[in-house]
Tab-separated table of C-alpha atoms in Angstrom:
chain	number	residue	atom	x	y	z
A	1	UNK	CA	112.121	100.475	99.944
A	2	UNK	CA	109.980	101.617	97.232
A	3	UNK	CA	111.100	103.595	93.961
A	4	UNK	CA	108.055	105.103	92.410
A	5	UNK	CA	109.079	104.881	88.399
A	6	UNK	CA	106.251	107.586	87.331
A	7	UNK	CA	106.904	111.544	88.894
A	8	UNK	CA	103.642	112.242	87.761
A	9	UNK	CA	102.251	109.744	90.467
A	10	UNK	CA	104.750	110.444	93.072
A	11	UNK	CA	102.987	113.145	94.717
A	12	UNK	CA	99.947	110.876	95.421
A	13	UNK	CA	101.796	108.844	98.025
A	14	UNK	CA	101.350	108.942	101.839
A	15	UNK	CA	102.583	106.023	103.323
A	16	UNK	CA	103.168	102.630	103.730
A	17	UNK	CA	100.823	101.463	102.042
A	18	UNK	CA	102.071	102.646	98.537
A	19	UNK	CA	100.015	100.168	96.414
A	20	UNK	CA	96.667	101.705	97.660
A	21	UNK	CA	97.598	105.238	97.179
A	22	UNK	CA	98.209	104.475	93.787
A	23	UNK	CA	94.829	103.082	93.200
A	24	UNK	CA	92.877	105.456	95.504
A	25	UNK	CA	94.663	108.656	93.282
A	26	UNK	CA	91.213	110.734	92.259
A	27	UNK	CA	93.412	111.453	89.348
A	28	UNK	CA	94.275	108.591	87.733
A	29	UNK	CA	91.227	108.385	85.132
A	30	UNK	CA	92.858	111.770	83.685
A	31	UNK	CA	96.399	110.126	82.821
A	32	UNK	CA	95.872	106.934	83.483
A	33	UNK	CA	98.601	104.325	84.297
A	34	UNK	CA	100.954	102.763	81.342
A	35	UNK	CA	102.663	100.636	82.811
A	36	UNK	CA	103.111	102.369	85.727
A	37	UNK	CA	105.368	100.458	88.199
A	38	UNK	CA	107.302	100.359	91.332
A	39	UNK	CA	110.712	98.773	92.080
A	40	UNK	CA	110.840	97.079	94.703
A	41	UNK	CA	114.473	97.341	94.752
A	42	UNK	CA	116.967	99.909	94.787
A	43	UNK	CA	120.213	97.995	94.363
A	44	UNK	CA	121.171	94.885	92.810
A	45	UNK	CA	119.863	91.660	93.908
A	46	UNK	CA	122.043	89.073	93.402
A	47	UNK	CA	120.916	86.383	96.320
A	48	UNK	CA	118.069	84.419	96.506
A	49	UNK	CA	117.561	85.598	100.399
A	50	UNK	CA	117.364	89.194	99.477
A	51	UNK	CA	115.546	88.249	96.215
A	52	UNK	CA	113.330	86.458	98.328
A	53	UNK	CA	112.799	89.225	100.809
A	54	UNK	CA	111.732	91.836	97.746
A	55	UNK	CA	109.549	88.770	95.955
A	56	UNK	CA	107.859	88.628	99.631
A	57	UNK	CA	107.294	92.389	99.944
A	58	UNK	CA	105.687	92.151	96.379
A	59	UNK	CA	103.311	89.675	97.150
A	60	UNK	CA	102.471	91.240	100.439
A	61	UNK	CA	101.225	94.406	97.933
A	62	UNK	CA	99.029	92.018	95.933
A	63	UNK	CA	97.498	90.873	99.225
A	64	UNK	CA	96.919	94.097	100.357
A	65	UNK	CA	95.064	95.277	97.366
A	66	UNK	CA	93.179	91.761	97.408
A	67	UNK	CA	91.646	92.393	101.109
A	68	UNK	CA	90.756	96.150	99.933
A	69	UNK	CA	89.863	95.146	96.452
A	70	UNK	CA	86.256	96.276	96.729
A	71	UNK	CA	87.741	100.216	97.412
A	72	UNK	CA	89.436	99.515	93.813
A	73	UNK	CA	88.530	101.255	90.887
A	74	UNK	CA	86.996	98.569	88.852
A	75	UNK	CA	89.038	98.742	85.259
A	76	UNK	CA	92.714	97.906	86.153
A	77	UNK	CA	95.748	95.348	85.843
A	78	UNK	CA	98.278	94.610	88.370
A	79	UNK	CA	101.397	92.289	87.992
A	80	UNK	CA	104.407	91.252	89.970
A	81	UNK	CA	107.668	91.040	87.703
A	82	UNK	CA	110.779	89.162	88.413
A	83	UNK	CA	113.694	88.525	85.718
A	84	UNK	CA	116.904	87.390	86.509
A	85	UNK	CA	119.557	89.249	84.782
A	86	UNK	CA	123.160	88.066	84.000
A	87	UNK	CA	124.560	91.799	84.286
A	88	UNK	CA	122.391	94.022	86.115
A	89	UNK	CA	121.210	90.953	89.165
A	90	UNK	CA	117.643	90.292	89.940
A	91	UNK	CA	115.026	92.940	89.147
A	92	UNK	CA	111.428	92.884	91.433
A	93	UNK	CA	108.917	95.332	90.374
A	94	UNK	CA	105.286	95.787	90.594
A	95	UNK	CA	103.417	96.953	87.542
A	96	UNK	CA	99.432	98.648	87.239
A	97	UNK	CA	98.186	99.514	84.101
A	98	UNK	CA	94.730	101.405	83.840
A	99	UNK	CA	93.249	102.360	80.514
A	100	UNK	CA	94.828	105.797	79.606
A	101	UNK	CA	95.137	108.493	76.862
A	102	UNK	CA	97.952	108.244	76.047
A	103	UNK	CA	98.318	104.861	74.320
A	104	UNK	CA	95.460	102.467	73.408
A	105	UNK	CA	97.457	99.730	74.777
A	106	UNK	CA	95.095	98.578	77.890
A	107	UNK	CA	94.529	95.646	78.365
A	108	UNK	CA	98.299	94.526	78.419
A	109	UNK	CA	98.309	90.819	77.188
A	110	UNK	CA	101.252	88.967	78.228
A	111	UNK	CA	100.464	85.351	76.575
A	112	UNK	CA	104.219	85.151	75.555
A	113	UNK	CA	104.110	83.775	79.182
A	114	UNK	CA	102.632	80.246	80.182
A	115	UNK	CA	102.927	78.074	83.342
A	116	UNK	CA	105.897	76.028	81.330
A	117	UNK	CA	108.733	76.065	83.744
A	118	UNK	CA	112.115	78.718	82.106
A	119	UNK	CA	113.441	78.001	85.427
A	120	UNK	CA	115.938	75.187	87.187
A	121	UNK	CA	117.124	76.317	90.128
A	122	UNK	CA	114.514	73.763	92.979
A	123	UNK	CA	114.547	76.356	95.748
A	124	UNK	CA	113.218	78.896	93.004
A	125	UNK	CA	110.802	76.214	91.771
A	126	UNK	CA	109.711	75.162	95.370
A	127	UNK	CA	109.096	78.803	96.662
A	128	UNK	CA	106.599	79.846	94.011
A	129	UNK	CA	104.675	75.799	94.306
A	130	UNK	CA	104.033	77.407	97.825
A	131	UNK	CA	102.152	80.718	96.423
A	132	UNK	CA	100.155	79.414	93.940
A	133	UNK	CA	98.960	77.352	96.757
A	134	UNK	CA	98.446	80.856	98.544
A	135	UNK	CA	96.357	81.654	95.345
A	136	UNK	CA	98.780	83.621	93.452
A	137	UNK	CA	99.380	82.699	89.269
A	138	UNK	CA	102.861	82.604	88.295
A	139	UNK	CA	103.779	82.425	84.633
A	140	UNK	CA	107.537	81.831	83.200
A	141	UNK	CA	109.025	83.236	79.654
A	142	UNK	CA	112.413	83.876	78.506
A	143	UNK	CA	112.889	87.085	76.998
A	144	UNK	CA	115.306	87.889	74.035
A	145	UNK	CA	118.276	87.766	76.177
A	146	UNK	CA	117.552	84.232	76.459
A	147	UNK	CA	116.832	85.697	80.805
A	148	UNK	CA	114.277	83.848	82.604
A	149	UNK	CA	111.085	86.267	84.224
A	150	UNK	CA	108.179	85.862	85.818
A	151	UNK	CA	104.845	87.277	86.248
A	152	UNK	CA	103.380	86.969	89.267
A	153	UNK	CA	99.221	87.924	89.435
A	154	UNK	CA	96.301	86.878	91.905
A	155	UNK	CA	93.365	86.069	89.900
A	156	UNK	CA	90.964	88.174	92.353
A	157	UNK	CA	92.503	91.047	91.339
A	158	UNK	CA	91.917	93.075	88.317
A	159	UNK	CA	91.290	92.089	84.888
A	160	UNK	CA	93.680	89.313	83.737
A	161	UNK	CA	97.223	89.627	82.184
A	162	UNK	CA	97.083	86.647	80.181
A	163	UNK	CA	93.797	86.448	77.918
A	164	UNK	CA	95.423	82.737	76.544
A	165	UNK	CA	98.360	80.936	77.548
A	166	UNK	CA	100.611	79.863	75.663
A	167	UNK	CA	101.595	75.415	75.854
């Protein structure tokens, strides 16, 4: 299930393919997207099956708008986002940001992020070897709760999220 975070967007949706309505919306140029996102959750996710299962239906988005890139406007961002949180579980969400008027924030520059492994756990590790085999960059940080997260992009989509990574 989808939550739509923004109820200025949520009118624009018609379907399952929620990713595509977003970036089809005639509208968006007038308010633009900061950081507009999409939980793919609506409940917490505490094992790595269901975690999984939401990390899948994430990716599954990013394919979508890779095969139907060319109906895209041309000046966005999209990113997966995955931390693992000792009180509130897993959180999955997909994030598009779009230059805007309301903050002069675009592009969003997440260098604080590298390829450096935050994360132990080997049937974490070996799940997301297998998609950046399927072409999908995944970057690892800790934030200041000392939490791992993840980014998860496709390089054929959008303009990048990380302009230089970090070693």
């Amino acid at each position: 299930s989808f939550i739509i975070s923004n109820p200025l967007t949520r009118q624009y949706f018609s379907g399952r393919h929620t990713v595509l309505d977003l970036l089809h919306n005639r509208d968006y140029q007038n308010f633009g997207y900061d950081y507009g996102h999409i939980h793919l959750n609506d409940y917490v996710l505490t094992r790595w099956k269901e975690i999984k299962a939401h990390i899948e239906a994430l990716c599954r988005q990013l394919k979508l708008v890779k095969d139907y890139i060319n109906e895209c406007p041309r000046t966005f961002q999209m990113w997966g986002y995955v931390c693992f949180q000792r009180e509130y579980g897993c959180q999955v969400i997909l994030y598009i940001h779009t230059p805007n008027s309301d903050a002069n924030d675009y592009p969003a520059d997440f260098s604080n992020f590298s390829s450096v492994l935050t994360i132990s756990k080997s049937e974490i590790l070996n799940y997301f070897q297998v998609k950046v085999k399927d072409g999908f960059n995944i970057y690892y940080s800790i934030n200041c709760d000392d939490e791992p997260e993840i980014l998860i992009s496709h390089s054929e989509i959008g303009e990048p999220i990380i302009m230089r990574e970090r070693r």
